[in-house]
CSV table of C-alpha atoms and ligand atoms in Angstrom, one decimal:
chain,number,residue,atom,x,y,z
F,909,MET,CA,-18.1,-19.6,15.4
F,910,LYS,CA,-16.8,-16.0,15.6
F,911,SER,CA,-18.1,-13.7,12.9
F,912,ILE,CA,-15.9,-11.0,11.4
F,913,ARG,CA,-18.0,-8.5,9.5
F,914,VAL,CA,-16.2,-6.8,6.7
F,915,LEU,CA,-16.9,-3.7,4.6
F,916,VAL,CA,-14.5,-3.4,1.6
F,917,MET,CA,-13.9,0.1,0.2
F,918,GLY,CA,-12.4,-0.2,-3.3
F,919,CYS,CA,-12.8,-3.2,-5.6
F,920,GLY,CA,-10.0,-2.8,-8.1
F,921,GLY,CA,-7.2,-5.3,-8.4
F,922,VAL,CA,-6.5,-5.6,-4.7
F,923,GLY,CA,-10.1,-5.3,-3.4
F,924,ARG,CA,-11.4,-8.0,-5.8
F,925,GLN,CA,-8.5,-10.3,-5.0
F,926,LEU,CA,-9.3,-9.9,-1.3
F,927,LEU,CA,-12.9,-11.0,-1.9
F,928,GLU,CA,-11.6,-14.0,-3.8
F,929,HIS,CA,-9.2,-14.9,-1.0
F,930,ILE,CA,-12.0,-14.6,1.6
F,931,ILE,CA,-14.0,-17.1,-0.4
F,932,SER,CA,-11.2,-19.5,-1.1
F,933,CYS,CA,-10.2,-19.5,2.6
F,934,ARG,CA,-13.6,-20.4,3.9
F,935,SER,CA,-12.7,-23.9,5.1
F,936,LEU,CA,-9.4,-22.8,6.6
F,937,HIS,CA,-11.2,-20.1,8.6
F,938,ALA,CA,-13.9,-22.6,9.6
F,939,GLN,CA,-11.1,-24.8,11.1
F,940,GLN,CA,-10.1,-21.7,13.2
F,941,ASN,CA,-13.8,-21.2,14.2
F,942,LEU,CA,-13.9,-18.0,12.1
F,943,VAL,CA,-16.3,-16.8,9.5
F,944,LEU,CA,-15.8,-13.6,7.5
F,945,ARG,CA,-19.1,-11.9,6.5
F,946,VAL,CA,-18.9,-9.3,3.8
F,947,VAL,CA,-21.7,-6.8,4.5
F,948,GLY,CA,-20.8,-4.1,1.9
F,949,VAL,CA,-18.5,-3.1,-0.9
F,950,CYS,CA,-17.8,0.4,-2.3
F,951,ASP,CA,-16.3,1.7,-5.5
F,952,SER,CA,-15.6,5.3,-6.4
F,953,GLN,CA,-19.3,6.1,-7.0
F,954,SER,CA,-21.4,3.8,-4.9
F,955,LEU,CA,-21.8,1.7,-1.8
F,956,LEU,CA,-23.5,-1.7,-2.1
F,957,LEU,CA,-24.8,-2.6,1.4
F,958,VAL,CA,-26.9,-5.5,2.7
F,959,ASP,CA,-30.3,-4.4,4.0
F,960,ASP,CA,-29.6,-5.6,7.6
F,961,VAL,CA,-25.9,-5.4,8.5
F,962,SER,CA,-26.4,-7.4,11.7
F,963,GLU,CA,-28.2,-10.3,10.2
F,964,MET,CA,-27.2,-10.5,6.6
F,965,GLU,CA,-24.2,-10.8,4.3
F,966,LEU,CA,-23.4,-10.9,0.6
F,967,ASN,CA,-23.1,-14.5,-0.4
F,968,ASP,CA,-20.1,-16.0,-2.3
F,969,GLU,CA,-21.9,-16.5,-5.5
F,970,PHE,CA,-22.9,-12.8,-5.5
F,971,LEU,CA,-19.4,-11.6,-4.5
F,972,LEU,CA,-17.9,-13.5,-7.5
F,973,GLU,CA,-20.5,-12.0,-9.8
F,974,LEU,CA,-19.6,-8.6,-8.4
F,975,CYS,CA,-15.9,-9.2,-9.1
F,976,ARG,CA,-16.7,-10.3,-12.7
F,977,ALA,CA,-18.8,-7.2,-13.2
F,978,LYS,CA,-16.1,-4.9,-11.8
F,979,SER,CA,-13.3,-6.5,-13.9
F,980,ALA,CA,-15.5,-6.1,-17.0
F,981,GLY,CA,-15.6,-2.4,-16.2
F,982,SER,CA,-19.2,-2.1,-15.0
F,983,PRO,CA,-19.9,0.1,-11.9
F,984,LEU,CA,-21.4,-1.4,-8.8
F,985,SER,CA,-24.6,0.3,-9.5
F,986,SER,CA,-25.1,-2.0,-12.5
F,987,LEU,CA,-25.9,-4.8,-9.9
F,988,ARG,CA,-28.8,-2.9,-8.4
F,989,GLY,CA,-31.9,-5.0,-8.0
F,990,SER,CA,-30.2,-8.4,-8.0
F,991,GLY,CA,-30.5,-9.2,-4.3
F,992,LYS,CA,-31.3,-8.1,-0.7
F,993,PHE,CA,-29.1,-5.1,-0.7
F,994,HIS,CA,-29.2,-1.4,-1.5
F,995,VAL,CA,-27.0,0.7,-3.7
F,996,PHE,CA,-26.3,4.2,-2.4
F,997,GLU,CA,-24.6,7.0,-4.2
F,998,ASN,CA,-23.0,10.4,-3.6
F,999,PHE,CA,-23.4,11.9,-0.1
F,1000,GLU,CA,-25.4,8.9,1.0
F,1001,VAL,CA,-22.3,6.6,0.8
F,1002,LYS,CA,-20.4,8.2,3.7
F,1003,GLU,CA,-23.6,8.5,5.8
F,1004,LYS,CA,-24.5,4.8,5.3
F,1005,VAL,CA,-21.0,3.5,6.0
F,1006,ILE,CA,-21.0,5.5,9.2
F,1007,ASP,CA,-24.5,4.2,10.1
F,1008,ALA,CA,-23.2,0.6,9.7
F,1009,ALA,CA,-20.1,1.4,11.6
F,1010,GLY,CA,-22.1,2.9,14.5
F,1011,LEU,CA,-24.4,-0.1,14.6
F,1012,LEU,CA,-21.8,-2.9,14.4
F,1013,GLY,CA,-18.9,-1.0,16.2
F,1014,SER,CA,-20.9,-1.1,19.4
F,1015,SER,CA,-22.1,-4.7,19.0
F,1016,SER,CA,-20.5,-7.5,17.0
F,1017,GLY,CA,-17.7,-5.5,15.5
F,1018,LEU,CA,-16.9,-4.4,11.9
F,1019,ALA,CA,-13.6,-4.2,9.9
F,1020,VAL,CA,-13.6,-1.3,7.5
F,1021,VAL,CA,-11.0,-2.3,4.8
F,1022,ASP,CA,-9.6,0.4,2.6
F,1023,CYS,CA,-8.5,-1.0,-0.7
F,1024,SER,CA,-9.1,2.2,-2.6
F,1025,ALA,CA,-6.4,4.6,-3.9
F,1026,SER,CA,-8.2,7.6,-2.6
F,1027,SER,CA,-7.2,10.3,-0.1
F,1028,GLU,CA,-10.8,10.9,0.7
F,1029,THR,CA,-11.5,7.8,2.8
F,1030,VAL,CA,-9.6,9.2,5.8
F,1031,GLU,CA,-12.7,10.8,7.4
F,1032,ILE,CA,-14.8,7.7,7.2
F,1033,LEU,CA,-11.9,5.6,8.7
F,1034,MET,CA,-11.4,8.1,11.6
F,1035,GLN,CA,-15.1,7.9,12.4
F,1036,ALA,CA,-15.2,4.1,12.1
F,1037,ILE,CA,-12.4,4.0,14.7
F,1038,ASP,CA,-14.3,6.4,16.9
F,1039,LEU,CA,-17.3,4.2,16.7
F,1040,GLY,CA,-15.4,1.1,17.9
F,1041,CYS,CA,-14.7,-0.5,14.5
F,1042,CYS,CA,-11.4,-1.8,13.2
F,1043,VAL,CA,-9.6,-0.5,10.2
F,1044,VAL,CA,-7.3,-2.3,7.7
F,1045,LEU,CA,-5.6,-0.5,4.9
F,1046,ALA,CA,-3.8,-1.3,1.7
F,1047,ASN,CA,-4.3,2.4,0.7
F,1048,LYS,CA,-1.3,4.6,1.8
F,1049,LYS,CA,-3.0,7.9,1.4
F,1050,PRO,CA,-5.0,8.1,4.7
F,1051,LEU,CA,-1.7,7.3,6.6
F,1052,THR,CA,0.2,10.1,4.8
F,1053,CYS,CA,-2.3,12.9,5.5
F,1054,LYS,CA,-1.5,15.7,8.0
F,1055,ILE,CA,0.1,14.5,11.2
F,1056,ASP,CA,-2.8,15.5,13.4
F,1057,GLU,CA,-5.3,13.4,11.4
F,1058,TYR,CA,-2.8,10.6,11.3
F,1059,GLU,CA,-2.4,10.6,15.0
F,1060,LYS,CA,-6.2,10.4,15.4
F,1061,LEU,CA,-6.4,7.6,13.0
F,1062,VAL,CA,-3.8,5.4,14.7
F,1063,SER,CA,-4.6,6.5,18.3
F,1064,LYS,CA,-6.3,3.1,19.0
F,1065,PHE,CA,-3.4,1.2,17.7
F,1066,ARG,CA,-4.9,-2.2,18.5
F,1067,HIS,CA,-7.8,-1.4,16.1
F,1068,ILE,CA,-5.8,-0.6,13.0
F,1069,ARG,CA,-3.5,-2.6,10.7
F,1070,TYR,CA,-1.8,-1.5,7.6
F,1071,GLU,CA,0.9,-4.1,6.8
F,1072,SER,CA,0.2,-4.1,3.0
F,1073,THR,CA,1.0,-0.4,2.6
F,1074,VAL,CA,4.7,-1.0,2.7
F,1075,GLY,CA,6.2,-4.0,0.9
F,1076,ALA,CA,2.8,-5.5,0.1
F,1077,GLY,CA,2.6,-8.9,1.9
F,1078,LEU,CA,6.1,-8.7,3.5
F,1079,PRO,CA,6.0,-8.3,7.3
F,1080,VAL,CA,7.7,-4.9,7.4
F,1081,ILE,CA,5.4,-3.0,9.7
F,1082,ALA,CA,5.0,-6.1,12.0
F,1083,SER,CA,8.8,-6.6,12.3
F,1084,ILE,CA,9.5,-2.9,13.0
F,1085,THR,CA,6.6,-2.9,15.6
F,1086,ARG,CA,8.1,-5.9,17.4
F,1087,VAL,CA,11.6,-4.5,17.5
F,1088,LEU,CA,10.3,-1.2,18.9
F,1089,ALA,CA,8.1,-3.1,21.4
F,1090,SER,CA,11.1,-5.0,22.7
F,1091,GLY,CA,12.7,-1.7,23.7
F,1092,ASP,CA,15.3,-2.0,21.0
F,1093,PRO,CA,15.8,1.5,19.5
F,1094,ILE,CA,16.0,1.6,15.6
F,1095,PHE,CA,18.5,4.2,14.4
F,1096,ARG,CA,18.5,3.5,10.7
F,1097,ILE,CA,16.2,2.1,8.1
F,1098,ILE,CA,17.2,1.9,4.4
F,1099,GLY,CA,15.0,0.2,1.8
F,1100,SER,CA,14.3,-0.3,-1.8
F,1101,LEU,CA,10.5,-0.1,-1.7
F,1102,SER,CA,9.6,0.2,-5.3
F,1103,GLY,CA,9.7,-3.0,-7.4
F,1104,THR,CA,9.8,-0.8,-10.5
F,1105,LEU,CA,12.8,1.3,-9.4
F,1106,GLY,CA,14.5,-1.8,-7.9
F,1107,TYR,CA,14.3,-3.5,-11.3
F,1108,VAL,CA,15.5,-0.4,-13.2
F,1109,MET,CA,18.5,0.3,-11.0
F,1110,SER,CA,19.7,-3.3,-11.0
F,1111,GLU,CA,19.4,-3.6,-14.8
F,1112,LEU,CA,21.5,-0.4,-15.2
F,1113,GLU,CA,24.5,-2.2,-13.7
F,1114,ASP,CA,24.8,-4.3,-16.8
F,1115,GLY,CA,25.5,-1.2,-18.9
F,1116,LYS,CA,22.0,-0.9,-20.4
F,1117,LEU,CA,20.6,2.5,-21.2
F,1118,PHE,CA,18.1,4.1,-18.8
F,1119,SER,CA,15.6,4.6,-21.6
F,1120,GLN,CA,15.8,0.9,-22.6
F,1121,VAL,CA,15.4,-0.3,-19.1
F,1122,VAL,CA,12.4,1.9,-18.3
F,1123,ASN,CA,10.7,0.8,-21.6
F,1124,ALA,CA,11.5,-2.9,-20.7
F,1125,ALA,CA,10.0,-2.4,-17.2
F,1126,LYS,CA,6.9,-0.9,-18.8
F,1127,GLY,CA,6.7,-3.9,-21.2
F,1128,LEU,CA,6.9,-6.3,-18.2
F,1129,GLY,CA,4.0,-4.5,-16.6
F,1130,TYR,CA,6.2,-3.3,-13.7
F,1131,THR,CA,5.4,0.4,-14.1
F,1132,GLU,CA,2.3,2.5,-13.8
F,1133,PRO,CA,0.6,3.4,-17.1
F,1134,ASP,CA,2.7,6.6,-17.0
F,1135,PRO,CA,6.1,5.5,-15.7
F,1136,ARG,CA,6.7,9.0,-14.4
F,1137,ASP,CA,4.4,8.0,-11.5
F,1138,ASP,CA,7.1,5.6,-10.4
F,1139,LEU,CA,10.2,7.7,-11.5
F,1140,GLY,CA,8.9,10.7,-9.5
F,1141,GLY,CA,9.4,8.9,-6.2
F,1142,MET,CA,6.2,10.0,-4.5
F,1143,ASP,CA,5.0,6.4,-3.9
F,1144,VAL,CA,8.3,5.5,-2.2
F,1145,ALA,CA,8.0,8.8,-0.2
F,1146,ARG,CA,4.6,7.8,1.1
F,1147,LYS,CA,6.0,4.5,2.3
F,1148,ALA,CA,9.0,6.2,3.9
F,1149,LEU,CA,6.6,8.6,5.7
F,1150,ILE,CA,4.6,5.6,7.0
F,1151,LEU,CA,7.8,4.0,8.4
F,1152,ALA,CA,9.1,7.3,9.8
F,1153,ARG,CA,5.8,7.9,11.6
F,1154,LEU,CA,5.9,4.4,12.9
F,1155,LEU,CA,9.3,5.3,14.5
F,1156,GLY,CA,7.5,8.2,16.2
F,1157,TRP,CA,8.6,11.0,13.9
F,1158,ARG,CA,6.0,13.8,13.8
F,1159,ILE,CA,6.5,14.9,10.2
F,1160,ASN,CA,4.5,15.5,7.1
F,1161,LEU,CA,4.9,14.4,3.5
F,1162,ASP,CA,6.1,17.9,2.3
F,1163,GLU,CA,9.0,17.7,4.8
F,1164,LEU,CA,10.6,14.8,3.1
F,1165,LYS,CA,13.4,15.3,0.6
F,1166,VAL,CA,12.3,13.5,-2.6
F,1167,GLU,CA,14.6,13.1,-5.6
F,1168,SER,CA,12.7,12.7,-8.9
F,1169,LEU,CA,14.4,10.7,-11.6
F,1170,TYR,CA,13.1,13.1,-14.3
F,1171,PRO,CA,13.3,17.0,-14.3
F,1172,ASN,CA,10.3,19.3,-14.4
F,1173,GLU,CA,10.9,20.0,-18.2
F,1174,LEU,CA,9.9,16.3,-18.8
F,1175,GLY,CA,6.9,16.4,-16.5
F,1176,PRO,CA,3.3,15.6,-17.4
F,1177,SER,CA,2.5,19.3,-17.8
F,1178,SER,CA,5.2,19.6,-20.5
F,1179,MET,CA,4.8,16.4,-22.5
F,1180,SER,CA,2.5,13.4,-23.0
F,1181,THR,CA,3.4,9.9,-21.8
F,1182,GLU,CA,4.2,8.9,-25.4
F,1183,GLU,CA,6.5,11.8,-25.9
F,1184,PHE,CA,8.2,11.1,-22.6
F,1185,LEU,CA,8.8,7.4,-23.5
F,1186,ASN,CA,9.9,8.1,-27.1
F,1187,ARG,CA,12.1,11.1,-26.7
F,1188,GLY,CA,12.2,12.6,-23.1
F,1189,LEU,CA,13.7,9.5,-21.5
F,1190,GLN,CA,16.6,9.3,-23.9
F,1191,SER,CA,17.8,12.8,-22.8
F,1192,LEU,CA,18.5,11.2,-19.3
F,1193,ASP,CA,20.6,8.3,-20.6
F,1194,SER,CA,24.0,9.8,-20.4
F,1195,TYR,CA,23.4,11.4,-16.9
F,1196,MET,CA,22.3,8.1,-15.5
F,1197,ALA,CA,25.2,6.2,-17.2
F,1198,ASP,CA,27.7,8.6,-15.7
F,1199,LYS,CA,26.2,8.1,-12.2
F,1200,VAL,CA,26.3,4.3,-12.5
F,1201,ARG,CA,29.9,4.4,-13.8
F,1202,GLY,CA,30.9,6.7,-11.0
F,1203,ALA,CA,29.5,4.3,-8.4
F,1204,SER,CA,31.0,1.3,-10.0
F,1205,LEU,CA,34.5,2.8,-9.9
F,1206,LYS,CA,34.2,2.8,-6.1
F,1207,GLY,CA,32.9,-0.7,-5.9
F,1208,ASN,CA,29.4,0.5,-5.4
F,1209,VAL,CA,26.1,0.3,-7.1
F,1210,LEU,CA,23.3,2.8,-7.5
F,1211,ARG,CA,20.0,2.2,-5.7
F,1212,TYR,CA,16.8,4.3,-5.4
F,1213,VAL,CA,16.1,4.1,-1.7
F,1214,CYS,CA,14.4,5.6,1.3
F,1215,VAL,CA,16.7,6.4,4.2
F,1216,ILE,CA,15.4,7.2,7.7
F,1217,GLU,CA,18.3,8.1,10.0
F,1218,GLY,CA,19.2,10.7,12.6
F,1219,SER,CA,17.0,13.6,11.8
F,1220,ARG,CA,16.6,13.1,8.1
F,1221,CYS,CA,14.3,11.1,6.0
F,1222,HIS,CA,15.0,11.2,2.3
F,1223,VAL,CA,14.1,9.4,-0.8
F,1224,GLY,CA,16.4,9.2,-3.9
F,1225,LEU,CA,19.5,7.7,-5.4
F,1226,GLN,CA,22.3,6.5,-3.2
F,1227,GLU,CA,25.6,4.6,-3.8
F,1228,LEU,CA,25.7,1.4,-1.8
F,1229,PRO,CA,28.3,-1.3,-1.4
F,1230,LYS,CA,27.9,-4.1,-4.1
F,1231,ASP,CA,28.2,-6.6,-1.3
F,1232,SER,CA,25.3,-5.5,0.9
F,1233,PRO,CA,21.7,-6.8,1.0
F,1234,LEU,CA,20.6,-3.8,-1.1
F,1235,GLY,CA,23.6,-3.9,-3.3
F,1236,ARG,CA,22.9,-7.6,-4.2
F,1237,LEU,CA,19.3,-6.9,-5.1
F,1238,ARG,CA,18.3,-8.0,-8.6
F,1239,GLY,CA,15.0,-7.8,-10.3
F,1240,SER,CA,11.8,-6.3,-8.7
F,1241,ASP,CA,12.1,-7.5,-5.1
F,1242,ASN,CA,11.7,-5.1,-2.2
F,1243,VAL,CA,14.6,-5.1,0.3
F,1244,ILE,CA,14.7,-3.3,3.6
F,1245,GLU,CA,17.6,-3.2,6.1
F,1246,ILE,CA,16.7,-2.3,9.7
F,1247,TYR,CA,19.5,-1.2,12.1
F,1248,SER,CA,19.0,-1.2,15.9
F,1249,ARG,CA,21.0,-1.9,19.0
F,1250,CYS,CA,20.4,-5.6,18.5
F,1251,TYR,CA,20.7,-5.5,14.8
F,1252,LYS,CA,23.7,-3.3,14.5
F,1253,LYS,CA,26.5,-5.1,12.7
F,1254,SER,CA,24.2,-7.5,11.0
F,1255,PRO,CA,20.9,-5.7,10.2
F,1256,LEU,CA,17.4,-7.3,10.1
F,1257,VAL,CA,16.8,-7.8,6.4
F,1258,ILE,CA,13.4,-8.4,4.9
F,1259,GLN,CA,13.3,-9.2,1.2
F,1260,GLY,CA,10.7,-10.6,-1.3
F,1261,ALA,CA,8.1,-9.6,-3.8
F,1262,GLY,CA,6.8,-6.2,-2.7
F,1263,ALA,CA,3.8,-5.8,-5.0
F,1264,GLY,CA,1.1,-7.6,-6.8
F,1265,ASN,CA,-2.7,-7.9,-6.2
F,1266,ASP,CA,-2.3,-11.4,-4.8
F,1267,THR,CA,0.3,-10.8,-2.1
F,1268,THR,CA,-1.1,-7.4,-1.2
F,1269,ALA,CA,-4.6,-8.9,-0.7
F,1270,ALA,CA,-3.1,-11.8,1.3
F,1271,GLY,CA,-1.5,-9.2,3.6
F,1272,VAL,CA,-4.8,-7.5,4.0
F,1273,LEU,CA,-6.6,-10.7,4.9
F,1274,ALA,CA,-3.9,-11.6,7.4
F,1275,ASP,CA,-4.4,-8.2,9.0
F,1276,ILE,CA,-8.2,-8.8,9.3
F,1277,ILE,CA,-7.6,-12.2,10.9
F,1278,ASP,CA,-5.1,-10.6,13.2
F,1279,LEU,CA,-7.9,-8.4,14.6
F,1280,GLN,CA,-10.2,-11.3,15.4
F,1281,ASP,CA,-10.0,-10.8,19.2
F,1282,LEU,CA,-11.9,-7.5,18.8
F,1283,PHE,CA,-15.0,-9.3,17.4
F,1284,LEU,CA,-17.7,-11.2,19.2
I,292,NAP,N1,-1.5,-3.6,-6.4
I,292,NAP,C1,-0.5,-3.6,-5.6
I,292,NAP,O1,0.5,-4.3,-5.9
I,292,NAP,C2,-0.5,-2.8,-4.4
I,292,NAP,C3,0.5,-3.0,-3.4
I,292,NAP,C4,0.4,-2.3,-2.2
I,292,NAP,C5,-0.6,-1.4,-2.0
I,292,NAP,N2,-1.5,-1.2,-2.9
I,292,NAP,C6,-2.5,-0.1,-2.7
I,292,NAP,O2,-3.8,-0.8,-2.7
I,292,NAP,C7,-4.8,0.1,-3.1
I,292,NAP,C8,-5.6,-0.5,-4.2
I,292,NAP,O3,-4.8,-0.8,-5.3
I,292,NAP,P1,-5.4,-1.3,-6.6
I,292,NAP,O4,-4.3,-1.7,-7.5
I,292,NAP,O5,-6.5,-2.3,-6.3
I,292,NAP,O6,-6.1,0.0,-7.2
I,292,NAP,P2,-7.2,0.1,-8.3
I,292,NAP,O7,-7.2,-1.1,-9.2
I,292,NAP,O8,-7.0,1.5,-8.9
I,292,NAP,O9,-8.6,0.1,-7.5
I,292,NAP,C9,-9.0,1.2,-6.7
I,292,NAP,C10,-10.5,1.0,-6.3
I,292,NAP,O10,-10.9,2.0,-5.4
I,292,NAP,C11,-12.1,2.5,-5.8
I,292,NAP,N3,-12.2,3.9,-5.2
I,292,NAP,C12,-11.7,5.0,-5.7
I,292,NAP,N4,-12.1,6.1,-4.9
I,292,NAP,C13,-12.8,5.6,-3.9
I,292,NAP,C14,-13.5,6.1,-2.8
I,292,NAP,N5,-13.4,7.4,-2.5
I,292,NAP,N6,-14.1,5.3,-2.0
I,292,NAP,C15,-14.2,3.9,-2.2
I,292,NAP,N7,-13.6,3.4,-3.3
I,292,NAP,C16,-12.9,4.2,-4.1
I,292,NAP,C17,-12.1,2.4,-7.3
I,292,NAP,O11,-13.4,2.6,-7.8
I,292,NAP,P3,-13.8,2.4,-9.3
I,292,NAP,O12,-13.8,0.9,-9.6
I,292,NAP,O13,-15.1,3.0,-9.4
I,292,NAP,O14,-12.7,3.1,-10.1
I,292,NAP,C18,-11.4,1.1,-7.5
I,292,NAP,O15,-12.4,0.1,-7.4
I,292,NAP,C19,-4.0,1.4,-3.6
I,292,NAP,O16,-4.1,2.4,-2.6
I,292,NAP,C20,-2.6,0.9,-3.8
I,292,NAP,O17,-1.6,1.9,-3.6
I,292,NAP,C21,-1.5,-1.9,-4.1
I,293,NAG,C1,-3.9,-6.4,-10.7
I,293,NAG,O1,-5.3,-6.2,-11.0
I,293,NAG,C2,-5.4,-5.3,-12.1
I,293,NAG,C3,-6.9,-5.1,-12.2
I,293,NAG,O2,-7.6,-6.3,-12.3
I,293,NAG,C4,-4.8,-5.8,-13.4
I,293,NAG,O3,-4.9,-4.9,-14.4
I,293,NAG,C5,-3.3,-6.0,-13.1
I,293,NAG,O4,-2.7,-6.6,-14.2
I,293,NAG,C6,-3.1,-6.9,-11.9
I,293,NAG,N1,-1.7,-7.0,-11.5
I,293,NAG,C7,-1.1,-8.1,-11.3
I,293,NAG,C8,0.4,-7.9,-11.1
I,293,NAG,O5,-1.6,-9.2,-11.4
């Protein structure tokens, strides 16, 4: 049996689903002579770590209890005293994670898995890599930091996986990596990488009002609590940057051109979420309707995409032929078209559900399993 020791940072929707997947895949992993041992879990305040990371693990019953406690809104520290582990807080968290990484990185191995939504984990991840550990991310922020830090983080490319950061479980990063590794140069990537914006733009084709469609998307649970977090485009921009950097572009987030679907006057500093939904959004209806109509007259549809091509990487609205993979998109799927020498006339297209705790966590688990050769 090969042991893969895992430390999970973040136990929100994705982190908890990952723990549940690990538990429900026990017999599948046993058939492959693998066993995943969870040695620690972090939330925003604390680290819960077994007393001896080389010899001990958190058992399944306890992990399920931990998931129940976190979904009920209790902090990890509420579990203190219920087993052979310690709960560390504040400055001790980083120190203890790095201690564990130092110990296991030079012996049996450790996968540090970032399922947080924080930009502050990058330092721990870089150190973990330096100490010989593996890193898996669902969190985009450490990969969209300044280019020098990014290059340090990914320098041991066999030790890091981040498939779920773009298109959730869809094999976007893996496919691009393979095309590049074959020596086939990629000259264009265009993708609809937000389920929310994919849904909104395809519904507009039916002549519905922008404000109606955004409210419907919110009702379906497709948007962030404040839909401006989706409409602003920054989440798509982070994904675009991850892909551009994968192609070798040495650029930073602030160098990307990002088109927001709402103007500054309707921003969070000017009005509340409620005001935006009830009145701000409506002021955008006629502008969007005109754009949709303009596209339609030319046989096109409007899509919110990221385009990486030539020397530009931008994120925003684009008119595309109705009869293209992106033009045919309906609903909340992600679609990405990749053009290279081999995929020139007929691009490599990847399409499917691009969000959700379940598929995202499944992608993270597949990444961990993919690193198994680095464990004893
Ligand atoms: N859900 C999806 O469909 C999806 C798809 C692709 C990628 N992702 C990415 O996956 C990540 C997790 O998403 P989610 O939906 O699970 O988010 P979430 O529900 O907000 O959970 C975030 C978790 O991270 C913890 N956390 C915050 N700061 C931390 C820190 N400095 N160190 C360690 N843990 C910290 C939070 O702690 P508390 O519990 O104390 O608040 C929480 O448990 C995000 O980066 C997201 O962008 C999500
Ligand atoms: C993901 O998990 C969070 C937290 O448990 C939950 O609020 C959300 O509805 C889940 N999302 C999906 C699409 O299941």
